[in-house]
Coordinates of C-alpha atoms and ligand atoms in Angstrom, one line a residue:
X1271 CA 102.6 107.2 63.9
X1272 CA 104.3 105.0 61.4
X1273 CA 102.5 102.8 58.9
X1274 CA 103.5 99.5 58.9
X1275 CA 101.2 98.0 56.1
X1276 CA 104.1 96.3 54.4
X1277 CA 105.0 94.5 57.6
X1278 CA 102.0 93.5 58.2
X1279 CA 101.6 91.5 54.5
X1280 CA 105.1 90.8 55.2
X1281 CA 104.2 89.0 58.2
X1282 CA 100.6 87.5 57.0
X1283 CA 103.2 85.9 54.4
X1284 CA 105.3 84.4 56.7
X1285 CA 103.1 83.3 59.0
X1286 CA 102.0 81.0 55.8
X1287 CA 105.7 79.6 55.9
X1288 CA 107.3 79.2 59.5
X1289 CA 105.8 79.0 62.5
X1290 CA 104.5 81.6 64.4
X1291 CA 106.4 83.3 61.2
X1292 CA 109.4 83.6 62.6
X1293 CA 112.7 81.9 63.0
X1294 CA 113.3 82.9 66.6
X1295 CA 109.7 83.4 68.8
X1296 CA 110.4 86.8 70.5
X1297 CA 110.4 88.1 67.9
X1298 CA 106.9 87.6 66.8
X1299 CA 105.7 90.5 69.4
X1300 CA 102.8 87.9 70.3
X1301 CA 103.0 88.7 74.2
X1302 CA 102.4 92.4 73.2
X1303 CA 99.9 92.1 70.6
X1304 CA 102.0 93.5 67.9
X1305 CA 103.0 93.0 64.8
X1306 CA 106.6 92.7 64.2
X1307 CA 108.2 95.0 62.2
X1308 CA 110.4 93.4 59.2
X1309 CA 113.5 95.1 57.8
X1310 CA 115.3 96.0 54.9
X1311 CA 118.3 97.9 56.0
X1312 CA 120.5 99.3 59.0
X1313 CA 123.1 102.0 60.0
X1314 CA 124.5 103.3 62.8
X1315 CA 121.5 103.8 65.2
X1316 CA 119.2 103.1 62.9
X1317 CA 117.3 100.5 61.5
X1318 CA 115.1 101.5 58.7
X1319 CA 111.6 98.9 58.0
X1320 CA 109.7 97.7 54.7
X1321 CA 107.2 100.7 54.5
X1322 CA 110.6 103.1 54.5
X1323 CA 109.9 104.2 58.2
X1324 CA 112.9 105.1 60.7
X1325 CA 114.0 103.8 63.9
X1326 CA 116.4 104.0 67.1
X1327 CA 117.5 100.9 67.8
X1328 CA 117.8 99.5 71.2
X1329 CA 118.6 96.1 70.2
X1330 CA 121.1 96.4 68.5
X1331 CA 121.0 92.6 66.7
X1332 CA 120.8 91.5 70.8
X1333 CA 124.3 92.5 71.4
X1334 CA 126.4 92.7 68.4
X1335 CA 125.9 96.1 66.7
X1336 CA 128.2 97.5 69.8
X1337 CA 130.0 100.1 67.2
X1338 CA 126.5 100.6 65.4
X1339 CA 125.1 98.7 62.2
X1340 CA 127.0 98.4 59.3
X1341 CA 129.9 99.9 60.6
X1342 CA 132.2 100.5 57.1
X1343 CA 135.1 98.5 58.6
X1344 CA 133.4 95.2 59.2
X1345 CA 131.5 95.8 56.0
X1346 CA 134.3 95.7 54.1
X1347 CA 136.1 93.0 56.0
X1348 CA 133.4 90.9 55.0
X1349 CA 133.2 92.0 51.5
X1350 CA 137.0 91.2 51.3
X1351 CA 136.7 88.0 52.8
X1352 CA 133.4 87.3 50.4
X1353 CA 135.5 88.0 48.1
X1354 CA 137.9 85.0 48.8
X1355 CA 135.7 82.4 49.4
X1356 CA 132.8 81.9 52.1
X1357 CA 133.8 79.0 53.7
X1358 CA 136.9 76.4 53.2
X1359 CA 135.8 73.7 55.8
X1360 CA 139.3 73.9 57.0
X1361 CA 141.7 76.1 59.0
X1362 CA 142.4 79.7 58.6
X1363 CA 145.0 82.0 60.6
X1364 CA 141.5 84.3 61.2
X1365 CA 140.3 81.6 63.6
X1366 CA 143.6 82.6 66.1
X1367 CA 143.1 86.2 65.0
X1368 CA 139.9 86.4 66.6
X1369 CA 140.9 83.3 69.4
X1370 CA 144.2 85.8 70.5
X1371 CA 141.7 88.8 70.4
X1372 CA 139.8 87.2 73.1
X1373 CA 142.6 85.7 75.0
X1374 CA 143.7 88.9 75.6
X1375 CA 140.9 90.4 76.9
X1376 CA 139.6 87.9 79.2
X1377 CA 142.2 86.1 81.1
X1378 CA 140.3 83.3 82.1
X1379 CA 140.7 82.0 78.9
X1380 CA 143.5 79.9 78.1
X1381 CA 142.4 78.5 75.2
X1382 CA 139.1 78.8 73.0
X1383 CA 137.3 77.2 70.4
X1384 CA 134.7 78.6 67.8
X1385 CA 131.4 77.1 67.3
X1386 CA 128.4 78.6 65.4
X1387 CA 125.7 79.9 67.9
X1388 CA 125.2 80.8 71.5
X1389 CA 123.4 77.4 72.1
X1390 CA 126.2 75.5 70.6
X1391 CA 128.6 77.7 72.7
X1392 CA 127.0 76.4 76.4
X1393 CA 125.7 73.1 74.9
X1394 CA 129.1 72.2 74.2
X1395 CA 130.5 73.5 78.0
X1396 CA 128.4 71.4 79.9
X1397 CA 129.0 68.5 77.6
X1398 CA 133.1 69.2 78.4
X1399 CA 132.1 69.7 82.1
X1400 CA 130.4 66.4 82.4
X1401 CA 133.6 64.7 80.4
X1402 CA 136.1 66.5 82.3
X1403 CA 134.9 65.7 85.9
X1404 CA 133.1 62.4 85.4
X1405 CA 130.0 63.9 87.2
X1406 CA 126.4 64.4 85.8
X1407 CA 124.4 67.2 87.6
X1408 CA 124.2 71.0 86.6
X1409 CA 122.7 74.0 89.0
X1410 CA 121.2 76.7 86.7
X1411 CA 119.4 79.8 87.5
X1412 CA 115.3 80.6 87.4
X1413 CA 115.6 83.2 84.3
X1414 CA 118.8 82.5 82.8
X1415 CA 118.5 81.5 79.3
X1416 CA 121.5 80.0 77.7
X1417 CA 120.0 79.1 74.7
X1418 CA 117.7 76.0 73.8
X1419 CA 120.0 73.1 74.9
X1420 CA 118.1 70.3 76.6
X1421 CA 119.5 70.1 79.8
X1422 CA 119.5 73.6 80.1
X1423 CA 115.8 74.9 78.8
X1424 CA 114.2 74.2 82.1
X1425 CA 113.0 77.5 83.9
X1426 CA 114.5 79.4 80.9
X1427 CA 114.5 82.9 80.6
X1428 CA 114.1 85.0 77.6
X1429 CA 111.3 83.5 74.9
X1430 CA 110.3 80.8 77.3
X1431 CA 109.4 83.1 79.7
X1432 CA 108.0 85.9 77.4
X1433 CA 105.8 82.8 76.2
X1434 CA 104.9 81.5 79.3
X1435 CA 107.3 77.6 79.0
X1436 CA 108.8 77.4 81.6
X1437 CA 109.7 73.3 80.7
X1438 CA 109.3 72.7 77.0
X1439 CA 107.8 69.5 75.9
X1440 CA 110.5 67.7 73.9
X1441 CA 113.1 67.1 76.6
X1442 CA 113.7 63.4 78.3
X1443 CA 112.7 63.7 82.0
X1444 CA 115.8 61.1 82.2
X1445 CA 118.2 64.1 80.6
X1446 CA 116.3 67.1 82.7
X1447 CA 116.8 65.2 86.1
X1448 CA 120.2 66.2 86.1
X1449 CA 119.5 69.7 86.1
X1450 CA 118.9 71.2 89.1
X1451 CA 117.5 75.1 89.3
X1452 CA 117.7 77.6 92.0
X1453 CA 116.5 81.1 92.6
X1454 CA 118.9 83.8 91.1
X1455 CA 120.9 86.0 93.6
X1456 CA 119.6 83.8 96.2
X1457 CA 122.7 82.7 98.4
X1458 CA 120.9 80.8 100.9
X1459 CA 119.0 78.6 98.4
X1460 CA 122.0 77.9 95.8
X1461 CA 124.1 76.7 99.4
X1462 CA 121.4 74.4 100.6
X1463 CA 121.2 72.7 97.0
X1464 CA 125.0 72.4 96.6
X1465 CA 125.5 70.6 99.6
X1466 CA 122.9 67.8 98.7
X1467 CA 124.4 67.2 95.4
X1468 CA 128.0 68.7 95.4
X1469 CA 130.0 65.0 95.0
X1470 CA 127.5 64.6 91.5
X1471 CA 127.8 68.1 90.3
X1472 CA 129.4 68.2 87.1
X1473 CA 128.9 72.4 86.3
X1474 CA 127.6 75.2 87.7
X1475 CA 126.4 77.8 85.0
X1476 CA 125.1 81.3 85.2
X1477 CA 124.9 84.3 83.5
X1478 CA 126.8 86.6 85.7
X1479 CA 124.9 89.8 84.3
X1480 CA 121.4 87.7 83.5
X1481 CA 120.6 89.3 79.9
X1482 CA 117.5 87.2 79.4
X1483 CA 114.8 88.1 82.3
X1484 CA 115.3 92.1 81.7
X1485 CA 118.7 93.0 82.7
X1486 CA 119.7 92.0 86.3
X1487 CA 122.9 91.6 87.2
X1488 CA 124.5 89.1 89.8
X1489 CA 125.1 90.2 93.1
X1490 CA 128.8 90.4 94.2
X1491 CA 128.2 88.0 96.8
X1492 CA 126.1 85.4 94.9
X1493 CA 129.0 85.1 91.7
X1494 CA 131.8 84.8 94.5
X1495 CA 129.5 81.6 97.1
X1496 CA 129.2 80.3 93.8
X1497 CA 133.1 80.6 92.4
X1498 CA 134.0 79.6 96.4
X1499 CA 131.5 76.5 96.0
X1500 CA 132.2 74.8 92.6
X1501 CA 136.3 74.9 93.6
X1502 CA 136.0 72.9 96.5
X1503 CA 133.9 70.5 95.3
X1504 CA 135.9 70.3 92.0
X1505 CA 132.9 71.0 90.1
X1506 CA 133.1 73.3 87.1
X1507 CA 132.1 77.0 86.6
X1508 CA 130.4 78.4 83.6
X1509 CA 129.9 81.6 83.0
X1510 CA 127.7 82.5 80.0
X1511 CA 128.6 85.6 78.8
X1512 CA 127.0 85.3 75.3
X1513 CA 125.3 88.3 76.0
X1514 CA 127.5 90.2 78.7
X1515 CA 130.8 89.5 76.9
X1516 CA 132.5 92.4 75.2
X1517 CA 129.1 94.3 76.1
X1518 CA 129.4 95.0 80.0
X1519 CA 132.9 95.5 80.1
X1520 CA 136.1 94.8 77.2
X1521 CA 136.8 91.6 80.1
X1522 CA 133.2 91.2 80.4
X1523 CA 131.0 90.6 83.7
X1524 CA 133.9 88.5 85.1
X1525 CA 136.1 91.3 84.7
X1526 CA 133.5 93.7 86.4
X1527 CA 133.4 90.9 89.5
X1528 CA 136.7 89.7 89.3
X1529 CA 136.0 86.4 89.5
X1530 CA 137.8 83.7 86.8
X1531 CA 135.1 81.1 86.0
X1532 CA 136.5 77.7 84.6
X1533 CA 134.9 77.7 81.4
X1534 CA 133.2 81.1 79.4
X1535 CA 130.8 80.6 77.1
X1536 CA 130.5 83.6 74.2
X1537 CA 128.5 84.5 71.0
X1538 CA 126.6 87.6 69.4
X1539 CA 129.6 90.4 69.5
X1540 CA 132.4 88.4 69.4
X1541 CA 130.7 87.7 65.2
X1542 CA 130.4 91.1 64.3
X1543 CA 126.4 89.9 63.5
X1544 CA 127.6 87.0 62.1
X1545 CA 126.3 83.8 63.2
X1546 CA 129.1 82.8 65.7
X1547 CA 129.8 81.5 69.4
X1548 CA 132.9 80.0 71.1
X1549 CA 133.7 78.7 74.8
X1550 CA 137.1 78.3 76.1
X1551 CA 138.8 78.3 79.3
X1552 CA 141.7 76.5 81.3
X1553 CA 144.1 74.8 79.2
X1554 CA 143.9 71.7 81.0
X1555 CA 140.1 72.0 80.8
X1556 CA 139.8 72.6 77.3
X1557 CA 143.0 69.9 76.3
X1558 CA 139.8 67.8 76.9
X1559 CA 138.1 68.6 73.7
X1560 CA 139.0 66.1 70.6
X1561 CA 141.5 65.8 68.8
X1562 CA 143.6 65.9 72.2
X1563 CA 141.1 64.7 74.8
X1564 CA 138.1 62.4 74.5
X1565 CA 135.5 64.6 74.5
X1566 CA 133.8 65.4 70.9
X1567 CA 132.8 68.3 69.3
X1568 CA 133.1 69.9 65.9
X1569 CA 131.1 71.9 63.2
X1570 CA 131.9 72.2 59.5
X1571 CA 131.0 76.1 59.4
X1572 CA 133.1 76.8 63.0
X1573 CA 135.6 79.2 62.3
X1574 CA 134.0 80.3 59.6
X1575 CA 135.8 82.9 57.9
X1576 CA 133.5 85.5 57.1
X1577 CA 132.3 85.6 60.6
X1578 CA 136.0 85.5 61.9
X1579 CA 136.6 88.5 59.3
X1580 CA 133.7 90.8 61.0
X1581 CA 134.7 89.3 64.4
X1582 CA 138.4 90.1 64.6
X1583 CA 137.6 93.7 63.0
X1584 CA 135.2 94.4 65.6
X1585 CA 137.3 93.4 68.6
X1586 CA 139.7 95.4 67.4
X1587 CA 137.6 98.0 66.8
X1588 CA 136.1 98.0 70.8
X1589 CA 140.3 97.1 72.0
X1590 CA 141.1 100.6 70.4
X1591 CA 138.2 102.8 71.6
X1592 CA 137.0 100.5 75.3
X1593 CA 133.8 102.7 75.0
X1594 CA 132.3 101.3 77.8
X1595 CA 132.3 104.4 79.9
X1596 CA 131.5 106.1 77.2
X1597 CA 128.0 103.4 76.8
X1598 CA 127.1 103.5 80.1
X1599 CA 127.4 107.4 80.5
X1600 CA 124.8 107.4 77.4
X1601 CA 122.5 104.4 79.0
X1602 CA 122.3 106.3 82.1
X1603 CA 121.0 109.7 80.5
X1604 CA 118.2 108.0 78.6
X1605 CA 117.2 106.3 81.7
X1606 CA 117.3 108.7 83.8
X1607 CA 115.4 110.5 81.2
X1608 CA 113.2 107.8 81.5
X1609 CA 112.7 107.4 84.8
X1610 CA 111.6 111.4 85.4
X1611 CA 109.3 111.1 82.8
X1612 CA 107.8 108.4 84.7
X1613 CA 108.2 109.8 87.6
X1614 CA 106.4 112.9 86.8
X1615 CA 103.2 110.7 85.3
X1616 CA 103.0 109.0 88.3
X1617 CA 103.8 105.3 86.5
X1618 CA 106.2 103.0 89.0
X1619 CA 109.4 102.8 87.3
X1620 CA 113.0 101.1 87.4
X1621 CA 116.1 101.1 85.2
X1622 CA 119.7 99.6 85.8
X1623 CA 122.6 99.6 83.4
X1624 CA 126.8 98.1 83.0
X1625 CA 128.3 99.4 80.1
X1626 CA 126.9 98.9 77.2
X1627 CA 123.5 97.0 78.3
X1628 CA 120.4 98.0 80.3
X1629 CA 117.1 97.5 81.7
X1630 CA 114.2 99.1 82.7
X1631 CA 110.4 97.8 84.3
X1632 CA 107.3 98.9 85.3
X1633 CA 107.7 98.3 89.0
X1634 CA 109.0 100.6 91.6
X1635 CA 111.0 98.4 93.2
X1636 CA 114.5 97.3 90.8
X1637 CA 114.0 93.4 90.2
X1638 CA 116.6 91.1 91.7
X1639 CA 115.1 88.2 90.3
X1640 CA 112.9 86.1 87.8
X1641 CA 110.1 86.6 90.0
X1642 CA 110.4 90.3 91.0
X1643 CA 110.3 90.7 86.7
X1644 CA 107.0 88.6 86.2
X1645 CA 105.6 90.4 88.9
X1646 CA 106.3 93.9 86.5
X1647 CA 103.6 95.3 84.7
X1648 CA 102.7 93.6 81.8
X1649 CA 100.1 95.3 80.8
X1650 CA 102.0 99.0 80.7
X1651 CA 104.8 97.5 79.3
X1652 CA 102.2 96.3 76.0
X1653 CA 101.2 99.4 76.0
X1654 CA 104.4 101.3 76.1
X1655 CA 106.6 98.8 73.7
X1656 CA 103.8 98.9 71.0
X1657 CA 103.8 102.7 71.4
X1658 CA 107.4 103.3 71.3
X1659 CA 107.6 100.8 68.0
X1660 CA 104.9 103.0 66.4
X1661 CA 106.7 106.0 67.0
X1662 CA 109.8 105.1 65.9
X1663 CA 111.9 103.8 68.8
X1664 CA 112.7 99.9 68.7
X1665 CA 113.3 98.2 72.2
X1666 CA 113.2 94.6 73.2
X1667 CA 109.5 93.1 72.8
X1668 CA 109.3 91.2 75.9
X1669 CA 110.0 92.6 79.4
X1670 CA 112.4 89.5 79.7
X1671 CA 114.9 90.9 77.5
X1672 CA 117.8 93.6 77.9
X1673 CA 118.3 96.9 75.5
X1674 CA 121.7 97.7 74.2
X1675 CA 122.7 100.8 72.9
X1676 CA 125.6 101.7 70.8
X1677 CA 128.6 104.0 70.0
X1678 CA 126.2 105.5 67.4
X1679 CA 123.2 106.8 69.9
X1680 CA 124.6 110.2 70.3
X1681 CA 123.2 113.1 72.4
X1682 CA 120.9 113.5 69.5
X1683 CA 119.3 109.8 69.4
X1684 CA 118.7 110.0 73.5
X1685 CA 117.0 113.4 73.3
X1686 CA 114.8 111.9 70.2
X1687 CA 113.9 109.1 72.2
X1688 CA 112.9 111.0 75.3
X1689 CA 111.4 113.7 73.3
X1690 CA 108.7 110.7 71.7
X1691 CA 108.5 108.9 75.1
X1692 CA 107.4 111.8 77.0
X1693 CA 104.5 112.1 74.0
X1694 CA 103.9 108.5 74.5
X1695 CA 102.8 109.4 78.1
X1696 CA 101.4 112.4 77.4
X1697 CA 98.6 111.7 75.5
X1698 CA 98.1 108.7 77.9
X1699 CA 99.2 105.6 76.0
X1700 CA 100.0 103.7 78.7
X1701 CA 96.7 104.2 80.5
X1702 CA 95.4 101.4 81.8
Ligands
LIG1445 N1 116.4 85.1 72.7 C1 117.1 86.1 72.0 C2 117.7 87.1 72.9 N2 117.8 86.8 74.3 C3 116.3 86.6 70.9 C4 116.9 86.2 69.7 C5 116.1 86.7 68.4 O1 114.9 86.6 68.4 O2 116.7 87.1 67.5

């Protein structure tokens, strides 16, 4: 069992100085009753804590640490770049490295533009969507998060959910009217709420492979009623693939669906861990974005050139190797794994993976939906996160998340894991 003393002062400190002490709330481990661990360094696999303990990381940075942490290329890009200068306010030829890189991999996207964040990233495609068709309303999905944008925080996924917010206070009623939410994979429902509002609906958006209630991808059926939909009412749609993008697939989820959204909305690998997001799309779509259309947006630190530094190197990085069969192979051993140890103690179980993400929850039957993942156990999952944590293995904190594993997590990283987990449920951990 590790000791975490240092984390916990670390945290009693912080706790003095930012709410909840943290910057983002999932990762205060309150909905487990933990205490989160704090960092000082990361390679490969690993991350390695404040008290000088170890760990296999299934997070990953939520996405980005694809090729493992501190991969020695993108270090030194950024070093070099550092090196150079930080930030010019002003164009660089990195911004079209990074924009081509893209471009090339999903075809959808015609044209892109950097922002800073995820949030920024969908904020700023539902703002063009709205501009470009001259409508107001936008259907989201019960568990998607796509970060914490106003008009789209409303039956939220990811910390909203872990925490229990469904609508956070702070949002105009007059601004949340316009969105309209409908259960996820649900054909039926999303039909019968399209056609009361199709001539005012501005954007459809959805993450096509939801990273944000647990990991539950869209049904085949569901992404295509809702490309079908959106095109004949010349409404927009969005996918969000801040999370799936360059981590299901090199052409993420829409490449795995085959389904050309009008707009894509990306962040977290795309950076290289660098703060970073972009959206881009149809020309003609994105032509509406000042300085050539009417529709504003900007940032002083977009493009910035560090993060297009470790962006471009990791693209490339994933273009050369595609080691998405190569992720998914490795997701689906530890699952499996997983699963039989489960299995054998008797505990309901279910796991999914694409590529380079996956999920797994205490219930037997695999969830489809926001509602089939609240009704998971909560109470193993405490149990078994806080376990795992103390032994060394670092997943998600919140059952409304997805894990990620990396190029690093080798045959010798999954046995580990397994090896502790079937500990965990040996000596009974998870007993209720
Ligand atoms: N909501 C983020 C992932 N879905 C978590 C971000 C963080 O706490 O770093």
């Amino acid at each position: 069992m590790h000791n975490i003393e240092k984390s916990i002062a670390l945290f009693d400190r912080a706790k003095s100085l930012m709410p909840g002490g943290v910057n983002s709330p999932v990762r205060a481990f309150k909905n487990i009753n933990g205490n989160p661990i704090f960092f000082e360094k990361a390679k490969g696999a690993y991350l390695f804590d404040a008290d000088g303990n170890e760990y296999i990381d299934y997070i990953g940075s939520w996405g980005p640490m694809i090729m493992g942490h501190s991969h020695p290329e993108v270090v030194n890009a950024i070093k070099n770049q550092a090196d150079l200068g930080t930030s010019y306010g002003a164009p660089t030829g990195l911004e079209s490295d990074v924009a081509s890189l893209i471009i090339q991999c999903i075809p959808s996207i015609e044209k892109i533009r950097m922002v800073n964040s995820g949030t920024e990233a969908t904020m700023s495609t539902i703002r063009l969507a709205r501009g470009y068709t001259n409508k107001n309303k936008i259907i989201k999905f019960d568990g998607c998060y796509h970060g914490h944008v106003d008009s789209l925080l409303i039956k939220a996924g990811s910390g909203v959910s872990t925490f229990g917010l469904p609508d956070s206070p702070g949002i105009p009623k007059d601004l949340a009217k316009h969105t309209i939410t409908c259960p996820y994979n649900d054909v039926e429902a999303f039909e019968k709420i399209f056609h009361e509002i199709k001539d005012d609906l501005a954007a459809v958006i959805v993450e096509p492979v939801a990273g944000n209630m647990g990991f539950v991808p869209g049904t085949k059926k569901f992404l295509e009623t809702l490309r079908e939909k959106t095109s004949s009412s010349n409404s927009l749609l969005i996918f969000d693939e801040v999370m799936s993008g360059f981590r299901v697939s090199l052409g993420g989820a829409q490449e795995i669906y085959n389904i050309k959204p009008d707009l894509t909305a990306l962040g977290k690998v795309i950076g290289g861990g660098l703060p970073v997001g972009a959206f881009g799309g149809k020309k003609d779509i994105m032509d509406y974005l000042a300085p050539i259309g009417p529709v504003y947006q900007a940032g002083t630190l977009s493009g910035n050139p560090l993060a297009m530094a470790a962006g471009s190197t990791l693209l490339n990085l994933i273009i050369k190797e595609n080691p998405f069969e190569l992720l998914e192979a490795n997701a689906k051993e530890l699952l499996g794994g997983m699963k039989n140890i489960m299995d054998t103690a008797g505990i309901p179980f279910s796991t999914n993976q694409i590529g380079g993400m996956f999920g797994f929850f205490f219930s037997e039957k695999l969830p489809n939906n926001i509602t089939d993942v609240s009704a998971s156990d909560d109470n193993i999952f405490a149990l078994f996160l806080n376990a795992c944590i103390r032994n060394g293995i670092y997943f998600a904190p919140s059952k409304f998340e997805a894990g990620f594993i990396s190029t690093k997590h080798g045959n010798n990283e999954i046995h580990k894991t397994l090896e502790i987990i079937e500990n965990i449920i040996k000596v009974g951990v998870t007993k209720k």
